[in-house]
PDB file of C-alpha atoms in Angstrom:
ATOM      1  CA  UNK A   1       0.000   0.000   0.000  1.00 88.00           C
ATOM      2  CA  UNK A   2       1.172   3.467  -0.920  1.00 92.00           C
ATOM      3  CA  UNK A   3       0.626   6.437   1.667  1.00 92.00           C
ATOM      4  CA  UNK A   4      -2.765   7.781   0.451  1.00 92.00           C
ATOM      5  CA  UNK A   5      -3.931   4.183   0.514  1.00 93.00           C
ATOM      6  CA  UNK A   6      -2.439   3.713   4.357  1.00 94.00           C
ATOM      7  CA  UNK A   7      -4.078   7.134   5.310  1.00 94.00           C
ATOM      8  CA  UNK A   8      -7.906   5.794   3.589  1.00 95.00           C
ATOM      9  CA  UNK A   9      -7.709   2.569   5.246  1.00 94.00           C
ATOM     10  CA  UNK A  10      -6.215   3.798   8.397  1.00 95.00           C
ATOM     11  CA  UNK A  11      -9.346   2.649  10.227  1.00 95.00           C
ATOM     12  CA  UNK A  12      -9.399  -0.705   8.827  1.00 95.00           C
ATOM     13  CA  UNK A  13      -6.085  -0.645   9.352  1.00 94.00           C
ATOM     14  CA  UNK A  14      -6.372   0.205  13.373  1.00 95.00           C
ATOM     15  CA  UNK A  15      -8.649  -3.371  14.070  1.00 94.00           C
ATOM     16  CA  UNK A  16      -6.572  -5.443  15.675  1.00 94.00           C
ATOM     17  CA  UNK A  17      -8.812  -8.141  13.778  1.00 93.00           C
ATOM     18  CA  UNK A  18      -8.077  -6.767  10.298  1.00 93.00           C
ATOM     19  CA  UNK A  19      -4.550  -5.017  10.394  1.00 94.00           C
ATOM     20  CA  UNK A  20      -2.722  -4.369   7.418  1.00 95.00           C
ATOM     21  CA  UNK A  21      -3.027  -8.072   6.418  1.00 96.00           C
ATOM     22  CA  UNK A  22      -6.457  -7.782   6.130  1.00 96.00           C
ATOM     23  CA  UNK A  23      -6.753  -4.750   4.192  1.00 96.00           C
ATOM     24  CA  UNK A  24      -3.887  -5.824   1.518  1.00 96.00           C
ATOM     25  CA  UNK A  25      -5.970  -9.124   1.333  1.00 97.00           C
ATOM     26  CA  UNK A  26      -9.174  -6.340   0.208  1.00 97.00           C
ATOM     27  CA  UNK A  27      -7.339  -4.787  -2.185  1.00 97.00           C
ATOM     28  CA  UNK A  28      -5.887  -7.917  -3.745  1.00 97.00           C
ATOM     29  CA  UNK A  29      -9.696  -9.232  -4.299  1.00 98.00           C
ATOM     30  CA  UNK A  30     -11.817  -9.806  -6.760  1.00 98.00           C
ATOM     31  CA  UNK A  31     -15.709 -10.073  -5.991  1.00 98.00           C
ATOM     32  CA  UNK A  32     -18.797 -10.707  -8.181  1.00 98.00           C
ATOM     33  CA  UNK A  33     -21.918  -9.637  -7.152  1.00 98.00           C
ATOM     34  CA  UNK A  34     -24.643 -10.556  -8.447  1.00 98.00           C
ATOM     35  CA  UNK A  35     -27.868  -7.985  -8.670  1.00 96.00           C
ATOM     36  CA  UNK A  36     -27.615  -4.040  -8.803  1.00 96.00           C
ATOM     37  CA  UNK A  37     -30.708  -3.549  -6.978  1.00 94.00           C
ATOM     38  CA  UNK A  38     -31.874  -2.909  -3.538  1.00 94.00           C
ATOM     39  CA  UNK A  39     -29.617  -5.533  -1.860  1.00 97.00           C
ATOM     40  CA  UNK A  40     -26.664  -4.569  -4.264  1.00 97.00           C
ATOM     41  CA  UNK A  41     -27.128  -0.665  -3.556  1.00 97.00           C
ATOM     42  CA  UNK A  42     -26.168  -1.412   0.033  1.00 97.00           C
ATOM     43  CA  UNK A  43     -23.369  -3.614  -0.726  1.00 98.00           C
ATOM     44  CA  UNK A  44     -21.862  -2.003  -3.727  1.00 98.00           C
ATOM     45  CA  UNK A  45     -20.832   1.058  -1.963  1.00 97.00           C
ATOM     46  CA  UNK A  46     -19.239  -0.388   1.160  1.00 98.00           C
ATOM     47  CA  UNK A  47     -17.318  -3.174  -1.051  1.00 98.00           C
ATOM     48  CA  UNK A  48     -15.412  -0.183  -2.844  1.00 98.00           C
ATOM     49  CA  UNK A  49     -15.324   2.139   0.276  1.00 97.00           C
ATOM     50  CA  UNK A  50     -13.863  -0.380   2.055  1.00 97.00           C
ATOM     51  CA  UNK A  51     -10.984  -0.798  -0.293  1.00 96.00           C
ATOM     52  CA  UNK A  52     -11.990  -4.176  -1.941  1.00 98.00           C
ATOM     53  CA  UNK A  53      -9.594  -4.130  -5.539  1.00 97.00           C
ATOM     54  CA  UNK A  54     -11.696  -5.065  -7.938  1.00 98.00           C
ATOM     55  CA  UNK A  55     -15.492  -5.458  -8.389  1.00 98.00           C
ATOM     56  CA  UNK A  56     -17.409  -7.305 -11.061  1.00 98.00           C
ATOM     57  CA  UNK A  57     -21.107  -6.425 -10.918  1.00 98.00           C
ATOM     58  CA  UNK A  58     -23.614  -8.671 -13.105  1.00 98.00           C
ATOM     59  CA  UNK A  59     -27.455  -7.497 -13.641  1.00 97.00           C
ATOM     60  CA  UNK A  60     -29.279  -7.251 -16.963  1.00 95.00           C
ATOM     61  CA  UNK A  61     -32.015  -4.840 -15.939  1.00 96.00           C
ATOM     62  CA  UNK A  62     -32.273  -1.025 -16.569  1.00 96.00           C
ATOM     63  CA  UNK A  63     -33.240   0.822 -13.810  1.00 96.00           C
ATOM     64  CA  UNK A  64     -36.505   2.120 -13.565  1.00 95.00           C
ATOM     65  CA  UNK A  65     -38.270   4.868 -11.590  1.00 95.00           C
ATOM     66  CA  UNK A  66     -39.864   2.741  -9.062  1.00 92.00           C
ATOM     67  CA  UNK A  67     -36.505   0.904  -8.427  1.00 92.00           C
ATOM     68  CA  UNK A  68     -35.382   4.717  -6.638  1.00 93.00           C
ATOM     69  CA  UNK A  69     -36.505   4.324  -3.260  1.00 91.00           C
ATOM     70  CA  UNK A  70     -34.661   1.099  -2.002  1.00 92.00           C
ATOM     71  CA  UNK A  71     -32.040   1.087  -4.560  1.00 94.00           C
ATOM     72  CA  UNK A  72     -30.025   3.981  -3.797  1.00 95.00           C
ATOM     73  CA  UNK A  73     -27.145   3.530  -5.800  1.00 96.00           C
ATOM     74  CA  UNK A  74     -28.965   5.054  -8.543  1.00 96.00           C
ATOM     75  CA  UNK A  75     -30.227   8.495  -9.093  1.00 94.00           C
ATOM     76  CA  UNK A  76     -33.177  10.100 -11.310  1.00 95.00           C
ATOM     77  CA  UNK A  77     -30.567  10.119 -14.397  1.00 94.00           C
ATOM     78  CA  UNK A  78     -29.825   6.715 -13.657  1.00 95.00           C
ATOM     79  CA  UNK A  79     -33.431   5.507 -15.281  1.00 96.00           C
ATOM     80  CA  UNK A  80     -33.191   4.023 -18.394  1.00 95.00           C
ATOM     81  CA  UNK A  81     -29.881   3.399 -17.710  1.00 96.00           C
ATOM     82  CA  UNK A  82     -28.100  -0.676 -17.516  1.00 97.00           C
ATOM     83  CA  UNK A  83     -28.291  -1.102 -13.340  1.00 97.00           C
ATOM     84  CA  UNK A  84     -24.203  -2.231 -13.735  1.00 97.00           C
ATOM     85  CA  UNK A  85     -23.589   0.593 -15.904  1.00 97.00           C
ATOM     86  CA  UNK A  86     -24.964   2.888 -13.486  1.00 97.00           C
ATOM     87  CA  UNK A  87     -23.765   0.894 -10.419  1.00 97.00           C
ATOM     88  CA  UNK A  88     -19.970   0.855 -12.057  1.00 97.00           C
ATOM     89  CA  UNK A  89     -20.098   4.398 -12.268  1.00 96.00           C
ATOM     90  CA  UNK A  90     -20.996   5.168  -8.655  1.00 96.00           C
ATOM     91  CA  UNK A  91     -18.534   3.333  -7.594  1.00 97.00           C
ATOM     92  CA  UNK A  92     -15.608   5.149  -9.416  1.00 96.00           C
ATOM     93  CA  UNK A  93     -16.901   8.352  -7.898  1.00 95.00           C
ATOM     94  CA  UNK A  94     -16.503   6.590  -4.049  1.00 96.00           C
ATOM     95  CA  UNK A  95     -13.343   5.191  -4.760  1.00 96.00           C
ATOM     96  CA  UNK A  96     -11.281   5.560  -8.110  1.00 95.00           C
ATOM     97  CA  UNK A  97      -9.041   3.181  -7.001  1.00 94.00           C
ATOM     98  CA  UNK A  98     -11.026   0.384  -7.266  1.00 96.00           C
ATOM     99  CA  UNK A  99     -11.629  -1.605 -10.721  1.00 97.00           C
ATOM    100  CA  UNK A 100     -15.118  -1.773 -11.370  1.00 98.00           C
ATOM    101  CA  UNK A 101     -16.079  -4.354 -14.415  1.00 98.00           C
ATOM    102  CA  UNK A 102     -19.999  -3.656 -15.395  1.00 98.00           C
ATOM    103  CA  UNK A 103     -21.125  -7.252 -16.959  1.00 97.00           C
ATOM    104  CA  UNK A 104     -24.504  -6.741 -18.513  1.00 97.00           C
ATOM    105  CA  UNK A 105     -26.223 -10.180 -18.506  1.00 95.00           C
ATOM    106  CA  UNK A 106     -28.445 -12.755 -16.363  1.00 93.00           C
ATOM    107  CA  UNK A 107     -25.852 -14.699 -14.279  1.00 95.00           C
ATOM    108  CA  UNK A 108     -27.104 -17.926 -15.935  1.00 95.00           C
ATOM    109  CA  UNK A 109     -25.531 -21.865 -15.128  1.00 96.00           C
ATOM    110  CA  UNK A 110     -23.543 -21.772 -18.270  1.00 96.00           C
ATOM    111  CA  UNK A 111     -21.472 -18.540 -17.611  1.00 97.00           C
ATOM    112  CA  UNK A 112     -21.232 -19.058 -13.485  1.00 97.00           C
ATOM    113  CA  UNK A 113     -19.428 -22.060 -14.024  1.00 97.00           C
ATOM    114  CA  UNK A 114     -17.147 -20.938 -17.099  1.00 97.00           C
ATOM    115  CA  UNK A 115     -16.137 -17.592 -15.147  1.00 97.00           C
ATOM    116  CA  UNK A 116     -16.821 -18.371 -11.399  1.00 97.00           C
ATOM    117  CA  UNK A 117     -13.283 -19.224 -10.802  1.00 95.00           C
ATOM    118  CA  UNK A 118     -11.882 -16.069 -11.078  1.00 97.00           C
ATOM    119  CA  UNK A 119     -13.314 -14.375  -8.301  1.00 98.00           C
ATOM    120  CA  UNK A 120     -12.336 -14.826  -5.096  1.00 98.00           C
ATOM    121  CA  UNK A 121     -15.670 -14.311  -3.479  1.00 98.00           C
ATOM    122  CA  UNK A 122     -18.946 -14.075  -4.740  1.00 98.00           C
ATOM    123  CA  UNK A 123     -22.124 -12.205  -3.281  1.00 98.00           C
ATOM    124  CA  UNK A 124     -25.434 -12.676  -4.254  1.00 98.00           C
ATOM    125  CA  UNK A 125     -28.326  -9.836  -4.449  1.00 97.00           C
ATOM    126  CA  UNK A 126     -30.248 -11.411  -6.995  1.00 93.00           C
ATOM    127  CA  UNK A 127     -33.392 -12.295  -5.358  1.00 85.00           C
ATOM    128  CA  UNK A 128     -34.116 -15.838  -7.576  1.00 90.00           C
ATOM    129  CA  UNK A 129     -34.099 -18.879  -6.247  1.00 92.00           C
ATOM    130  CA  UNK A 130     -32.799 -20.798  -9.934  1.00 93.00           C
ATOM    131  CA  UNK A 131     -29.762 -18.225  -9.919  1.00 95.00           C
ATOM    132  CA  UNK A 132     -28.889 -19.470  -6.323  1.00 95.00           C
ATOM    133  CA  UNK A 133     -28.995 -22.882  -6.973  1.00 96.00           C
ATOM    134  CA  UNK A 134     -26.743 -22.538 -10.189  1.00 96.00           C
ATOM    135  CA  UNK A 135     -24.194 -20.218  -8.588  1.00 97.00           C
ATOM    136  CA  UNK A 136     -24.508 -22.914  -5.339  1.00 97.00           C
ATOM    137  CA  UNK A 137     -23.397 -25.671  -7.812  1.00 96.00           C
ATOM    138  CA  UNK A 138     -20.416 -23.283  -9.557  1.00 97.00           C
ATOM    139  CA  UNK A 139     -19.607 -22.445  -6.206  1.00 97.00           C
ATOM    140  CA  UNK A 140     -18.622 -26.141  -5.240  1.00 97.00           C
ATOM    141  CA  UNK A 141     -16.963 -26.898  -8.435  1.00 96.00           C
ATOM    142  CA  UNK A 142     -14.522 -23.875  -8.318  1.00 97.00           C
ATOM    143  CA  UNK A 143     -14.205 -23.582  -4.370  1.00 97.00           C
ATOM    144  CA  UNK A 144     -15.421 -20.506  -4.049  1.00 98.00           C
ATOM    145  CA  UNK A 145     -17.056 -18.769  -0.836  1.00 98.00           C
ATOM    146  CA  UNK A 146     -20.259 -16.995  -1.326  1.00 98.00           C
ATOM    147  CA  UNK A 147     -22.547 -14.874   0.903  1.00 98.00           C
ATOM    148  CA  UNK A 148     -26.803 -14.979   0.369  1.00 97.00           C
ATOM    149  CA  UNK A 149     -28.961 -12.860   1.276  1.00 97.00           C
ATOM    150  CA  UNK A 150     -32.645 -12.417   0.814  1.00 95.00           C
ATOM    151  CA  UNK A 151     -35.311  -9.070   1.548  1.00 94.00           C
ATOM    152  CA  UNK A 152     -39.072  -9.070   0.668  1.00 92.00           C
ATOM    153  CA  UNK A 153     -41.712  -7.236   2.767  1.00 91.00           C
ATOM    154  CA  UNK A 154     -40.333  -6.646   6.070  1.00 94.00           C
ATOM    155  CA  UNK A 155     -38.585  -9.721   6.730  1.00 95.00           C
ATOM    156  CA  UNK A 156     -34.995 -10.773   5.881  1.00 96.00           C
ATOM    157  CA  UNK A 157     -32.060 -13.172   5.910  1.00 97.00           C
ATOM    158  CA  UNK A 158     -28.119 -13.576   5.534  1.00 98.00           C
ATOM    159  CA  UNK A 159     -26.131 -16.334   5.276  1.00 98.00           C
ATOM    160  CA  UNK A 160     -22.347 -17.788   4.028  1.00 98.00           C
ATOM    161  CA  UNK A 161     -21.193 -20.699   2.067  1.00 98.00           C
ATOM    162  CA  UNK A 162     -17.551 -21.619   1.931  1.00 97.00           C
ATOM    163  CA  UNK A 163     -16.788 -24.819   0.015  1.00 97.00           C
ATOM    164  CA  UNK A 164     -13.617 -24.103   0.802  1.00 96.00           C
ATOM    165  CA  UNK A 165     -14.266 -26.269   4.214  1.00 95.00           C
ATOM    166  CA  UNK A 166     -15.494 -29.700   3.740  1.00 93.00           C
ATOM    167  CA  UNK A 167     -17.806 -29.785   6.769  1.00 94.00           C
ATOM    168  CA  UNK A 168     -19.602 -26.281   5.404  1.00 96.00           C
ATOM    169  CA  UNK A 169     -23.322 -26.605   3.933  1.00 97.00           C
ATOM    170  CA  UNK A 170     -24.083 -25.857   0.760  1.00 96.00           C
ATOM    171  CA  UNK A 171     -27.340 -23.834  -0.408  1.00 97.00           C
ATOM    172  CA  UNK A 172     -28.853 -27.271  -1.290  1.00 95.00           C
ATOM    173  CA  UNK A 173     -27.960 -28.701   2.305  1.00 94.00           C
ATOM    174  CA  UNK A 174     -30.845 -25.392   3.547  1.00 94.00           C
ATOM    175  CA  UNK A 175     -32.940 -25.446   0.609  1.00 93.00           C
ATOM    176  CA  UNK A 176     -32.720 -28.952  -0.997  1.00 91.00           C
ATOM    177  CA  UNK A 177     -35.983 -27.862  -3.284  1.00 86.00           C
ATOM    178  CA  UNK A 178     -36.837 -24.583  -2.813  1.00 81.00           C
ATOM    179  CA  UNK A 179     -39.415 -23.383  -5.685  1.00 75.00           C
ATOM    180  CA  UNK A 180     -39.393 -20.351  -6.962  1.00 66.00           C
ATOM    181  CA  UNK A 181     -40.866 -18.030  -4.651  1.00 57.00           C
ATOM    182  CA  UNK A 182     -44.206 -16.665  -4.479  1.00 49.00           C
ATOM    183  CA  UNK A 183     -43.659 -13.674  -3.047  1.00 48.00           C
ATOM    184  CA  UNK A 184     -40.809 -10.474  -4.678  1.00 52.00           C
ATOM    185  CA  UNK A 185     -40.713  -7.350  -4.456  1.00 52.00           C
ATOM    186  CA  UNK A 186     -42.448  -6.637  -7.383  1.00 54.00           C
ATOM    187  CA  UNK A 187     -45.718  -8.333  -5.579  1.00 56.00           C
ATOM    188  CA  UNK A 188     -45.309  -7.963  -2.026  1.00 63.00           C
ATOM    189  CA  UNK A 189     -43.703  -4.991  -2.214  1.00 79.00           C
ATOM    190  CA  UNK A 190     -40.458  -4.121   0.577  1.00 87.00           C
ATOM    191  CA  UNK A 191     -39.718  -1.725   3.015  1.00 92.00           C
ATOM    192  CA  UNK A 192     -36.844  -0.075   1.805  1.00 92.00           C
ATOM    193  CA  UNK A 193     -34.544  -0.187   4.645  1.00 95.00           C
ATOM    194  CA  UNK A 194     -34.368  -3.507   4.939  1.00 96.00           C
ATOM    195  CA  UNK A 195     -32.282  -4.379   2.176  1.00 96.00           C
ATOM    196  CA  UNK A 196     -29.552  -1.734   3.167  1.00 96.00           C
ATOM    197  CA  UNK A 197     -30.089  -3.671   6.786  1.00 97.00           C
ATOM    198  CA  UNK A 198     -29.577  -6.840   5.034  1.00 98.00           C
ATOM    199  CA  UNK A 199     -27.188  -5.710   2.338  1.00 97.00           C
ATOM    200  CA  UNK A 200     -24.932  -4.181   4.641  1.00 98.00           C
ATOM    201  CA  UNK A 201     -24.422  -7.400   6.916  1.00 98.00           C
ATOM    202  CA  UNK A 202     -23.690  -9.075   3.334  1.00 98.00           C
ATOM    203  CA  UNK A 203     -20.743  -6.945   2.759  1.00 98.00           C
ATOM    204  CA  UNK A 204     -19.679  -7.257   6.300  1.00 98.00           C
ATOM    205  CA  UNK A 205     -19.400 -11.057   6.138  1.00 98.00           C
ATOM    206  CA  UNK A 206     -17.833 -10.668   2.510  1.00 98.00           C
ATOM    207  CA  UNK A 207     -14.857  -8.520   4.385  1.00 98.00           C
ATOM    208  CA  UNK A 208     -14.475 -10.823   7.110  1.00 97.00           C
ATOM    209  CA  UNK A 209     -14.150 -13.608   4.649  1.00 98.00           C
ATOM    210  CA  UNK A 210     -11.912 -11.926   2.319  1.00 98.00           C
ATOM    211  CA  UNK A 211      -9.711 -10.916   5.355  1.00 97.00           C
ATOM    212  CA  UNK A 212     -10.047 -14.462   7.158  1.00 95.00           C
ATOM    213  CA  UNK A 213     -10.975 -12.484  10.498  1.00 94.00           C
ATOM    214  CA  UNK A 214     -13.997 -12.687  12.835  1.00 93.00           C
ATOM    215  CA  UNK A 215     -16.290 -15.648  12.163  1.00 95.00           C
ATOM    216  CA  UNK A 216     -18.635 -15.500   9.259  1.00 96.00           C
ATOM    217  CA  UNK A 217     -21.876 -16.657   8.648  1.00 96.00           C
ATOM    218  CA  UNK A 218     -21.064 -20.624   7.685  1.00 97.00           C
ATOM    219  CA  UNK A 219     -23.828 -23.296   8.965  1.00 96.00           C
ATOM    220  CA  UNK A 220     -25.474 -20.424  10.571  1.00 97.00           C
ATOM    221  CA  UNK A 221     -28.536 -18.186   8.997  1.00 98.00           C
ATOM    222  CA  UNK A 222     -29.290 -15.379  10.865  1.00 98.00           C
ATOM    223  CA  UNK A 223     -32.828 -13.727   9.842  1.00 98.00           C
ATOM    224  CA  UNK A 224     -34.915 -10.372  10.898  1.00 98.00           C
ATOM    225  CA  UNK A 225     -37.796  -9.168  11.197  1.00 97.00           C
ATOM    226  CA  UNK A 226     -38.322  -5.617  10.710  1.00 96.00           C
ATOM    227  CA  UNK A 227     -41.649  -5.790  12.311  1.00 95.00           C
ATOM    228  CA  UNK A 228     -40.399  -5.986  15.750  1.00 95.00           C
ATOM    229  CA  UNK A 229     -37.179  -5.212  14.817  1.00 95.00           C
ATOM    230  CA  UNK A 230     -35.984  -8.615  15.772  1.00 97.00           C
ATOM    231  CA  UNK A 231     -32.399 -11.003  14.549  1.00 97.00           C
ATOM    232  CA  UNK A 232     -33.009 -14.877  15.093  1.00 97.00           C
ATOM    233  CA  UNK A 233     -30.184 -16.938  14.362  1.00 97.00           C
ATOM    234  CA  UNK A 234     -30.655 -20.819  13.208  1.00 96.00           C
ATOM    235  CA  UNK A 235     -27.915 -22.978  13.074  1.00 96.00           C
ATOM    236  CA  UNK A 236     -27.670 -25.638   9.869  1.00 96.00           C
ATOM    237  CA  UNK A 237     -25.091 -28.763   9.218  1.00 95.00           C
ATOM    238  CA  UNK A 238     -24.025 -30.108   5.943  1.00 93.00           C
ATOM    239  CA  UNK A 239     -26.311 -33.422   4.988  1.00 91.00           C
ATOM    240  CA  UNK A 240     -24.932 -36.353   4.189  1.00 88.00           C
ATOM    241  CA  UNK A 241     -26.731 -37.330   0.907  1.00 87.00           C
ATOM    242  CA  UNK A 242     -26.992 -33.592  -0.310  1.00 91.00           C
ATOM    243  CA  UNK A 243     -26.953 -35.006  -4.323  1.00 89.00           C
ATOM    244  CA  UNK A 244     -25.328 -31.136  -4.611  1.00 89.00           C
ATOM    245  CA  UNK A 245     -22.002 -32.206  -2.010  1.00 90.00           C
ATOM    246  CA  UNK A 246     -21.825 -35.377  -2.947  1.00 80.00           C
ATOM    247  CA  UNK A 247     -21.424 -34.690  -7.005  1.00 74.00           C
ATOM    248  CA  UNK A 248     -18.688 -32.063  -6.181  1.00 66.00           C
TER     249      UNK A 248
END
């Protein structure tokens, strides 16, 4: 690190759990998240704030007007605009050192396991249950750690996967046939905080991965409910005939 990158990370830098180790080990990352929208807005911005090197962001959708009120990386001349166009630019304006790559498609099975295993993390904010379970099964074949994390209405919920560890769960080991669900956004409608409640905690566990300090997420989902303004944690072991685990 040079010494404007020691005096921007200086309170990174300070954490006994995170130390200069921890922040080189940002800045030497590579994360793909997945989704630009409400649950991306929040995690975006504290990915490059908090010094993580480079940034791939994948979302085919254009924002629209009614996306403006939970997904606050974008602005009123942000409609009509590609959400990772937009969302790459925002992020050059919080921190030009970081390397922002805007990929403008559906994070289908076919490309997540081609390109998954060049990231070094991978965070999902893409809200659909057949993109989970594809970037669940890329995730095992390339060994790569990944951090979910849901919002609809006013409930949410955040957890990690690390194949990385062979006694970690997979997605499939929670969900081993989760349809696609009834209720979105779209339907149900969300309160908007809650996915920069739930986003945030993402990109928290994403740090303390990429940094190995603290303990993330793994075999643990923790879930809230804005209602009463309540966390619950549940605790979840990998299965033994997961068809997922066992093929990888």
């Amino acid at each position: 690190m040079n010494d404007q990158q020691l005096l921007r990370y200086s309170r990174h830098i300070f954490l006994p759990e995170l130390d200069i180790d921890g922040q080189q080990a940002l800045l030497n990352s590579h994360v793909l998240v997945i989704g630009a929208g409400g649950l991306g807005s929040a995690v975006l911005p504290y990915l490059a704030a908090s010094g993580v090197g480079r940034i791939t962001v994948a979302d085919d959708d254009m924002v629209e007007l009614s996306n403006l009120p939970r997904q606050v990386i974008h602005a009123d001349d942000s409609v009509g605009i590609h959400k990772a166009e937009s969302a790459r630019q925002r992020l050059l304006q919080l921190n030009p050192g970081c390397q922002v790559t805007a990929e403008i498609r559906r994070a289908d099975a076919d490309w997540l396991t081609s390109a998954l295993g060049q990231f070094d993390l991978v965070i999902d904010c893409s809200d659909n249950v057949t993109v989970r379970y594809a970037l669940n099964e890329a995730a095992l074949l390339h060994k790569v750690p990944w951090v979910s994390g849901a919002a609809v209405a006013m409930d949410g919920q955040i957890t990690v996967f690390d194949p990385r560890l062979p006694t970690a769960p997979c997605y499939r080991c929670l969900y081993p046939d989760l349809k696609e669900q009834q209720l979105n956004c779209s339907e149900s409608g969300v309160i908007s905080p809650l996915v920069g409640v739930i986003g945030s905690l993402q990109a928290l566990e994403a740090i303390k991965v990429l940094a190995n300090s603290g303990e993330p997420f793994v075999g643990r989902l923790l879930t809230y409910d804005a209602r009463h303004g309540s966390f619950r944690e549940w605790k979840f072991n990998k299965k033994n005939q997961c068809p997922a685990c066992v093929q990888c």
